[in-house]
Structures are given as C-alpha cells and as structure tokens.
Amino acid sequence: MGKFKGIKINKVCITPYIKNFFRENKLFIITFYGLFLSVFAISLFVVLNYESELTHNNYYQMLMNGEYSVVKVTLKYFLFNLLFAFCAMLTYRKKFAFAIMYFAITFIAYRLAVNIVGSWNSSLIINLLNTVIFYIPIFLLFVVTIVTIICYINKNYLYCSGNCPITLKKMLGFTLAVACIMGIAIAVFTAVLPIIIKHILF
C-alpha cells in the first residue's frame, strides 16, 4: 500500500479562480472598500470634535459590569447583517440600486466612527478591546457581506435579459448562505470572544 501523504491544496486550480474573481470584480472591490476606508477616516476626524456629545455602548465595559447580554447583542448585529445582505440582493438587475449600496457603505463607515468615539469612555484596555475586537470587525463584516453578494450578482445576474445563468432561488440561497457565514463570524466577536476574555481578564 502507498504511504498516505496528506491532503494537498491544488494551487493551480485555486490561483486562477482568485485572479479571475478580483479581475471580474475589481471595480466593486476597489470602490466599495476604498469608500469605506475613506469615509471612516474622514468621519473619525470630524466626530472627534464632538467627542463630549457622543455616547454609545462600550460593550466590554458592559461585560466588565455584568450588563452584557450575549443573546441580545448577537441577535442585534446578526439582524443588521441580514438586512444589509437582502438590501444587496435587491440590486438584482437594477442599475440605480448599486448607487444605493454605496450610500449604505457610507452609512456603515460613518456609524463605525461615531460608535468608536462615542464609546471611548473607559480605561485604555477596555476601549481598545471594544474597538479592535468588537466594532471594527463587525462593521467590516457588514461591508464584506454587501460586497460579496454584489460581486456574485455582477457575475451571474447583472443586466441579464430573461435568460440568467442561475435562478433567483439560487441567488436567494447564496444570500442566505453569506448572511449565515458572516453571522457566525459576528457571533465569534459578540459571544465567543467576550466570554473567553471575560474569564481571562475579568
């Protein structure tokens, strides 16, 4: 019998797929993520001038005080992500809908800056935990959800006239799959990590 050498990833198959994905969706990837980073940076600069007027949840401060509800917070951000996923799906064959999603990305970036500044009201370590492993990854996952679904629509649906290569049912399935995968990732930052960190630090 031959010796088992383990499972190897075929780079020859994966590399062209990744290159094709970025080539086909380069416009969306650059514009959406570029817009997100730009608006976030500008918003952060602007809202710092109103720091004393902003108040938002510092979830790690709430965790330390025993006020953090894992189920409530996880469900809240899961539903937000689900909403963004379905909004992105509705760009199906509608040119103007893509413009609306740019506004959605702008809103997400702005709210991220506001939430970070408004919640920067505790000790440095608590503020950093709340910012780096709560707000930033969760809001970034919102953007990943939107861009992934839009790229999928761009490849399979955009402007097709009656004879789309895949069905609307499959597009709905893909949207739900993306929302669930990103929802699991969100749960890691809203449930798993807070619980682990609570036992380690608090």
PDB file of C-alpha atoms in Angstrom:
ATOM      1  CA  MET A   1       0.000   0.000   0.000  1.00  0.00           C
ATOM      2  CA  GLY A   2       1.156   3.506  -0.780  1.00  0.00           C
ATOM      3  CA  LYS A   3       2.038   5.853   2.022  1.00  0.00           C
ATOM      4  CA  PHE A   4      -0.616   8.456   2.819  1.00  0.00           C
ATOM      5  CA  LYS A   5       0.882  11.888   2.151  1.00  0.00           C
ATOM      6  CA  GLY A   6      -1.966  14.016   3.442  1.00  0.00           C
ATOM      7  CA  ILE A   7      -4.325  16.325   1.633  1.00  0.00           C
ATOM      8  CA  LYS A   8      -2.754  18.972  -0.548  1.00  0.00           C
ATOM      9  CA  ILE A   9      -4.429  22.091  -1.845  1.00  0.00           C
ATOM     10  CA  ASN A  10      -4.178  22.359  -5.595  1.00  0.00           C
ATOM     11  CA  LYS A  11      -2.791  25.873  -6.064  1.00  0.00           C
ATOM     12  CA  VAL A  12      -3.072  25.505  -9.829  1.00  0.00           C
ATOM     13  CA  CYS A  13      -6.886  25.395  -9.503  1.00  0.00           C
ATOM     14  CA  ILE A  14      -7.279  27.988  -6.738  1.00  0.00           C
ATOM     15  CA  THR A  15      -4.937  30.699  -8.051  1.00  0.00           C
ATOM     16  CA  PRO A  16      -6.746  31.276 -11.385  1.00  0.00           C
ATOM     17  CA  TYR A  17     -10.105  31.367  -9.571  1.00  0.00           C
ATOM     18  CA  ILE A  18      -8.865  34.055  -7.174  1.00  0.00           C
ATOM     19  CA  LYS A  19      -7.300  36.056 -10.003  1.00  0.00           C
ATOM     20  CA  ASN A  20     -10.497  35.845 -12.050  1.00  0.00           C
ATOM     21  CA  PHE A  21     -12.598  36.900  -9.057  1.00  0.00           C
ATOM     22  CA  PHE A  22     -10.534  40.028  -8.465  1.00  0.00           C
ATOM     23  CA  ARG A  23     -10.319  40.818 -12.173  1.00  0.00           C
ATOM     24  CA  GLU A  24     -14.065  40.491 -12.720  1.00  0.00           C
ATOM     25  CA  ASN A  25     -14.980  42.442  -9.587  1.00  0.00           C
ATOM     26  CA  LYS A  26     -12.074  44.870  -9.386  1.00  0.00           C
ATOM     27  CA  LEU A  27     -14.325  47.898  -9.749  1.00  0.00           C
ATOM     28  CA  PHE A  28     -16.611  46.898  -6.872  1.00  0.00           C
ATOM     29  CA  ILE A  29     -13.786  45.755  -4.595  1.00  0.00           C
ATOM     30  CA  ILE A  30     -11.773  48.952  -5.047  1.00  0.00           C
ATOM     31  CA  THR A  31     -14.687  51.379  -4.894  1.00  0.00           C
ATOM     32  CA  PHE A  32     -16.608  49.805  -2.004  1.00  0.00           C
ATOM     33  CA  TYR A  33     -13.635  49.134   0.263  1.00  0.00           C
ATOM     34  CA  GLY A  34     -11.970  52.390  -0.761  1.00  0.00           C
ATOM     35  CA  LEU A  35     -15.151  54.297   0.038  1.00  0.00           C
ATOM     36  CA  PHE A  36     -15.468  52.539   3.395  1.00  0.00           C
ATOM     37  CA  LEU A  37     -11.913  53.385   4.463  1.00  0.00           C
ATOM     38  CA  SER A  38     -12.109  56.968   3.184  1.00  0.00           C
ATOM     39  CA  VAL A  39     -15.433  57.772   4.825  1.00  0.00           C
ATOM     40  CA  PHE A  40     -14.332  56.122   8.057  1.00  0.00           C
ATOM     41  CA  ALA A  41     -11.136  58.198   8.198  1.00  0.00           C
ATOM     42  CA  ILE A  42     -12.969  61.442   7.411  1.00  0.00           C
ATOM     43  CA  SER A  43     -15.801  60.671   9.821  1.00  0.00           C
ATOM     44  CA  LEU A  44     -13.359  59.815  12.588  1.00  0.00           C
ATOM     45  CA  PHE A  45     -11.619  63.145  12.105  1.00  0.00           C
ATOM     46  CA  VAL A  46     -14.935  65.025  12.142  1.00  0.00           C
ATOM     47  CA  VAL A  47     -16.634  63.277  15.070  1.00  0.00           C
ATOM     48  CA  LEU A  48     -13.569  63.672  17.295  1.00  0.00           C
ATOM     49  CA  ASN A  49     -14.573  67.335  17.516  1.00  0.00           C
ATOM     50  CA  TYR A  50     -17.897  66.275  19.050  1.00  0.00           C
ATOM     51  CA  GLU A  51     -16.479  63.598  21.330  1.00  0.00           C
ATOM     52  CA  SER A  52     -18.044  65.008  24.511  1.00  0.00           C
ATOM     53  CA  GLU A  53     -21.514  64.996  22.917  1.00  0.00           C
ATOM     54  CA  LEU A  54     -21.458  61.370  21.789  1.00  0.00           C
ATOM     55  CA  THR A  55     -22.478  58.428  23.951  1.00  0.00           C
ATOM     56  CA  HIS A  56     -22.562  54.859  22.676  1.00  0.00           C
ATOM     57  CA  ASN A  57     -22.322  51.413  24.163  1.00  0.00           C
ATOM     58  CA  ASN A  58     -18.913  50.262  25.268  1.00  0.00           C
ATOM     59  CA  TYR A  59     -19.689  46.555  25.210  1.00  0.00           C
ATOM     60  CA  TYR A  60     -16.555  45.494  27.050  1.00  0.00           C
ATOM     61  CA  GLN A  61     -17.336  47.977  29.803  1.00  0.00           C
ATOM     62  CA  MET A  62     -20.805  46.443  29.971  1.00  0.00           C
ATOM     63  CA  LEU A  63     -19.190  42.999  30.046  1.00  0.00           C
ATOM     64  CA  MET A  64     -16.989  44.015  32.954  1.00  0.00           C
ATOM     65  CA  ASN A  65     -20.020  45.401  34.819  1.00  0.00           C
ATOM     66  CA  GLY A  66     -22.109  42.283  34.230  1.00  0.00           C
ATOM     67  CA  GLU A  67     -24.563  44.187  31.993  1.00  0.00           C
ATOM     68  CA  TYR A  68     -23.668  42.475  28.717  1.00  0.00           C
ATOM     69  CA  SER A  69     -26.371  40.304  27.132  1.00  0.00           C
ATOM     70  CA  VAL A  70     -24.755  37.865  24.701  1.00  0.00           C
ATOM     71  CA  VAL A  71     -28.025  36.808  23.061  1.00  0.00           C
ATOM     72  CA  LYS A  72     -29.387  40.348  22.673  1.00  0.00           C
ATOM     73  CA  VAL A  73     -26.191  41.810  21.223  1.00  0.00           C
ATOM     74  CA  THR A  74     -25.516  38.863  18.908  1.00  0.00           C
ATOM     75  CA  LEU A  75     -29.094  38.877  17.601  1.00  0.00           C
ATOM     76  CA  LYS A  76     -28.968  42.644  17.072  1.00  0.00           C
ATOM     77  CA  TYR A  77     -25.891  42.552  14.846  1.00  0.00           C
ATOM     78  CA  PHE A  78     -26.956  39.343  13.114  1.00  0.00           C
ATOM     79  CA  LEU A  79     -30.209  41.022  12.061  1.00  0.00           C
ATOM     80  CA  PHE A  80     -28.358  44.135  10.899  1.00  0.00           C
ATOM     81  CA  ASN A  81     -26.137  41.927   8.754  1.00  0.00           C
ATOM     82  CA  LEU A  82     -29.147  40.054   7.394  1.00  0.00           C
ATOM     83  CA  LEU A  83     -30.767  43.361   6.449  1.00  0.00           C
ATOM     84  CA  PHE A  84     -27.658  44.515   4.588  1.00  0.00           C
ATOM     85  CA  ALA A  85     -27.475  41.146   2.815  1.00  0.00           C
ATOM     86  CA  PHE A  86     -31.020  41.401   1.475  1.00  0.00           C
ATOM     87  CA  CYS A  87     -30.553  45.056   0.518  1.00  0.00           C
ATOM     88  CA  ALA A  88     -27.513  43.992  -1.506  1.00  0.00           C
ATOM     89  CA  MET A  89     -29.512  41.201  -3.130  1.00  0.00           C
ATOM     90  CA  LEU A  90     -32.159  43.685  -4.242  1.00  0.00           C
ATOM     91  CA  THR A  91     -29.587  45.269  -6.553  1.00  0.00           C
ATOM     92  CA  TYR A  92     -30.532  42.440  -8.918  1.00  0.00           C
ATOM     93  CA  ARG A  93     -30.851  43.909 -12.430  1.00  0.00           C
ATOM     94  CA  LYS A  94     -31.354  47.443 -11.089  1.00  0.00           C
ATOM     95  CA  LYS A  95     -28.651  49.922 -12.028  1.00  0.00           C
ATOM     96  CA  PHE A  96     -29.654  52.581  -9.509  1.00  0.00           C
ATOM     97  CA  ALA A  97     -29.656  50.063  -6.659  1.00  0.00           C
ATOM     98  CA  PHE A  98     -25.868  49.815  -6.816  1.00  0.00           C
ATOM     99  CA  ALA A  99     -25.672  53.542  -6.060  1.00  0.00           C
ATOM    100  CA  ILE A 100     -27.886  52.979  -3.014  1.00  0.00           C
ATOM    101  CA  MET A 101     -25.419  50.397  -1.693  1.00  0.00           C
ATOM    102  CA  TYR A 102     -22.647  52.995  -1.887  1.00  0.00           C
ATOM    103  CA  PHE A 103     -24.764  55.098   0.448  1.00  0.00           C
ATOM    104  CA  ALA A 104     -25.120  52.037   2.698  1.00  0.00           C
ATOM    105  CA  ILE A 105     -21.332  51.646   2.844  1.00  0.00           C
ATOM    106  CA  THR A 106     -21.012  55.351   3.634  1.00  0.00           C
ATOM    107  CA  PHE A 107     -23.512  54.976   6.479  1.00  0.00           C
ATOM    108  CA  ILE A 108     -21.700  51.924   7.886  1.00  0.00           C
ATOM    109  CA  ALA A 109     -18.338  53.717   7.838  1.00  0.00           C
ATOM    110  CA  TYR A 110     -19.816  56.818   9.475  1.00  0.00           C
ATOM    111  CA  ARG A 111     -21.581  54.815  12.183  1.00  0.00           C
ATOM    112  CA  LEU A 112     -18.384  52.903  12.917  1.00  0.00           C
ATOM    113  CA  ALA A 113     -16.529  56.160  13.561  1.00  0.00           C
ATOM    114  CA  VAL A 114     -19.368  57.514  15.724  1.00  0.00           C
ATOM    115  CA  ASN A 115     -19.650  54.302  17.742  1.00  0.00           C
ATOM    116  CA  ILE A 116     -15.916  54.135  18.396  1.00  0.00           C
ATOM    117  CA  VAL A 117     -15.616  57.741  19.503  1.00  0.00           C
ATOM    118  CA  GLY A 118     -18.849  57.654  21.490  1.00  0.00           C
ATOM    119  CA  SER A 119     -17.810  54.508  23.361  1.00  0.00           C
ATOM    120  CA  TRP A 120     -14.261  55.659  24.146  1.00  0.00           C
ATOM    121  CA  ASN A 121     -15.159  56.388  27.762  1.00  0.00           C
ATOM    122  CA  SER A 122     -13.397  53.746  29.830  1.00  0.00           C
ATOM    123  CA  SER A 123      -9.852  52.570  30.524  1.00  0.00           C
ATOM    124  CA  LEU A 124      -7.457  52.222  27.595  1.00  0.00           C
ATOM    125  CA  ILE A 125      -7.522  48.413  27.564  1.00  0.00           C
ATOM    126  CA  ILE A 126     -11.332  48.298  27.648  1.00  0.00           C
ATOM    127  CA  ASN A 127     -11.587  50.916  24.907  1.00  0.00           C
ATOM    128  CA  LEU A 128      -9.105  49.040  22.714  1.00  0.00           C
ATOM    129  CA  LEU A 129     -10.905  45.728  23.205  1.00  0.00           C
ATOM    130  CA  ASN A 130     -14.229  47.332  22.369  1.00  0.00           C
ATOM    131  CA  THR A 131     -12.797  48.988  19.256  1.00  0.00           C
ATOM    132  CA  VAL A 132     -10.398  46.380  17.863  1.00  0.00           C
ATOM    133  CA  ILE A 133     -12.249  43.126  18.510  1.00  0.00           C
ATOM    134  CA  PHE A 134     -15.821  44.345  18.561  1.00  0.00           C
ATOM    135  CA  TYR A 135     -16.812  47.372  16.477  1.00  0.00           C
ATOM    136  CA  ILE A 136     -14.191  47.249  13.714  1.00  0.00           C
ATOM    137  CA  PRO A 137     -14.516  43.546  12.777  1.00  0.00           C
ATOM    138  CA  ILE A 138     -18.317  43.541  12.992  1.00  0.00           C
ATOM    139  CA  PHE A 139     -18.793  46.624  10.820  1.00  0.00           C
ATOM    140  CA  LEU A 140     -16.181  45.332   8.405  1.00  0.00           C
ATOM    141  CA  LEU A 141     -18.153  42.080   8.147  1.00  0.00           C
ATOM    142  CA  PHE A 142     -21.200  44.148   7.126  1.00  0.00           C
ATOM    143  CA  VAL A 143     -19.151  45.528   4.234  1.00  0.00           C
ATOM    144  CA  VAL A 144     -17.828  42.075   3.284  1.00  0.00           C
ATOM    145  CA  THR A 145     -21.410  40.786   3.176  1.00  0.00           C
ATOM    146  CA  ILE A 146     -22.530  43.566   0.846  1.00  0.00           C
ATOM    147  CA  VAL A 147     -19.534  43.350  -1.485  1.00  0.00           C
ATOM    148  CA  THR A 148     -19.604  39.546  -1.707  1.00  0.00           C
ATOM    149  CA  ILE A 149     -23.272  39.478  -2.699  1.00  0.00           C
ATOM    150  CA  ILE A 150     -22.880  42.314  -5.186  1.00  0.00           C
ATOM    151  CA  CYS A 151     -19.898  40.587  -6.796  1.00  0.00           C
ATOM    152  CA  TYR A 152     -21.983  37.423  -7.109  1.00  0.00           C
ATOM    153  CA  ILE A 153     -24.808  39.354  -8.743  1.00  0.00           C
ATOM    154  CA  ASN A 154     -22.362  41.107 -11.048  1.00  0.00           C
ATOM    155  CA  LYS A 155     -21.041  37.751 -12.268  1.00  0.00           C
ATOM    156  CA  ASN A 156     -24.360  35.931 -12.678  1.00  0.00           C
ATOM    157  CA  TYR A 157     -27.266  38.343 -12.915  1.00  0.00           C
ATOM    158  CA  LEU A 158     -26.432  41.916 -13.723  1.00  0.00           C
ATOM    159  CA  TYR A 159     -28.403  43.187 -16.709  1.00  0.00           C
ATOM    160  CA  CYS A 160     -29.267  39.702 -17.973  1.00  0.00           C
ATOM    161  CA  SER A 161     -32.411  39.842 -20.065  1.00  0.00           C
ATOM    162  CA  GLY A 162     -34.645  36.939 -19.214  1.00  0.00           C
ATOM    163  CA  ASN A 163     -32.084  34.133 -19.535  1.00  0.00           C
ATOM    164  CA  CYS A 164     -29.946  34.326 -16.421  1.00  0.00           C
ATOM    165  CA  PRO A 165     -27.390  31.525 -15.904  1.00  0.00           C
ATOM    166  CA  ILE A 166     -28.757  30.806 -12.432  1.00  0.00           C
ATOM    167  CA  THR A 167     -32.187  31.115 -10.882  1.00  0.00           C
ATOM    168  CA  LEU A 168     -33.484  33.686  -8.436  1.00  0.00           C
ATOM    169  CA  LYS A 169     -33.862  30.838  -5.952  1.00  0.00           C
ATOM    170  CA  LYS A 170     -30.133  30.159  -6.126  1.00  0.00           C
ATOM    171  CA  MET A 171     -29.386  33.833  -5.633  1.00  0.00           C
ATOM    172  CA  LEU A 172     -31.569  33.849  -2.519  1.00  0.00           C
ATOM    173  CA  GLY A 173     -29.775  30.726  -1.313  1.00  0.00           C
ATOM    174  CA  PHE A 174     -26.398  32.361  -1.856  1.00  0.00           C
ATOM    175  CA  THR A 175     -27.523  35.489   0.010  1.00  0.00           C
ATOM    176  CA  LEU A 176     -28.729  33.439   2.968  1.00  0.00           C
ATOM    177  CA  ALA A 177     -25.511  31.421   2.956  1.00  0.00           C
ATOM    178  CA  VAL A 178     -23.363  34.565   3.020  1.00  0.00           C
ATOM    179  CA  ALA A 179     -25.538  36.108   5.745  1.00  0.00           C
ATOM    180  CA  CYS A 180     -25.260  32.959   7.868  1.00  0.00           C
ATOM    181  CA  ILE A 181     -21.499  32.592   7.406  1.00  0.00           C
ATOM    182  CA  MET A 182     -20.938  36.240   8.273  1.00  0.00           C
ATOM    183  CA  GLY A 183     -23.464  35.844  11.093  1.00  0.00           C
ATOM    184  CA  ILE A 184     -21.334  33.063  12.565  1.00  0.00           C
ATOM    185  CA  ALA A 185     -18.292  35.310  12.278  1.00  0.00           C
ATOM    186  CA  ILE A 186     -20.243  38.085  14.022  1.00  0.00           C
ATOM    187  CA  ALA A 187     -21.170  35.655  16.797  1.00  0.00           C
ATOM    188  CA  VAL A 188     -17.485  34.982  17.343  1.00  0.00           C
ATOM    189  CA  PHE A 189     -16.943  38.676  18.114  1.00  0.00           C
ATOM    190  CA  THR A 190     -20.171  39.212  20.056  1.00  0.00           C
ATOM    191  CA  ALA A 191     -20.337  35.950  22.007  1.00  0.00           C
ATOM    192  CA  VAL A 192     -17.299  33.679  21.861  1.00  0.00           C
ATOM    193  CA  LEU A 193     -14.519  36.243  22.335  1.00  0.00           C
ATOM    194  CA  PRO A 194     -16.327  38.270  25.039  1.00  0.00           C
ATOM    195  CA  ILE A 195     -16.955  35.088  27.032  1.00  0.00           C
ATOM    196  CA  ILE A 196     -13.324  33.969  26.690  1.00  0.00           C
ATOM    197  CA  ILE A 197     -11.923  37.392  27.524  1.00  0.00           C
ATOM    198  CA  LYS A 198     -14.265  37.758  30.466  1.00  0.00           C
ATOM    199  CA  HIS A 199     -12.849  34.588  32.014  1.00  0.00           C
ATOM    200  CA  ILE A 200      -9.274  35.664  31.281  1.00  0.00           C
ATOM    201  CA  LEU A 201      -9.301  39.351  32.249  1.00  0.00           C
ATOM    202  CA  PHE A 202     -12.374  39.931  34.387  1.00  0.00           C
TER     203      PHE A 202
END
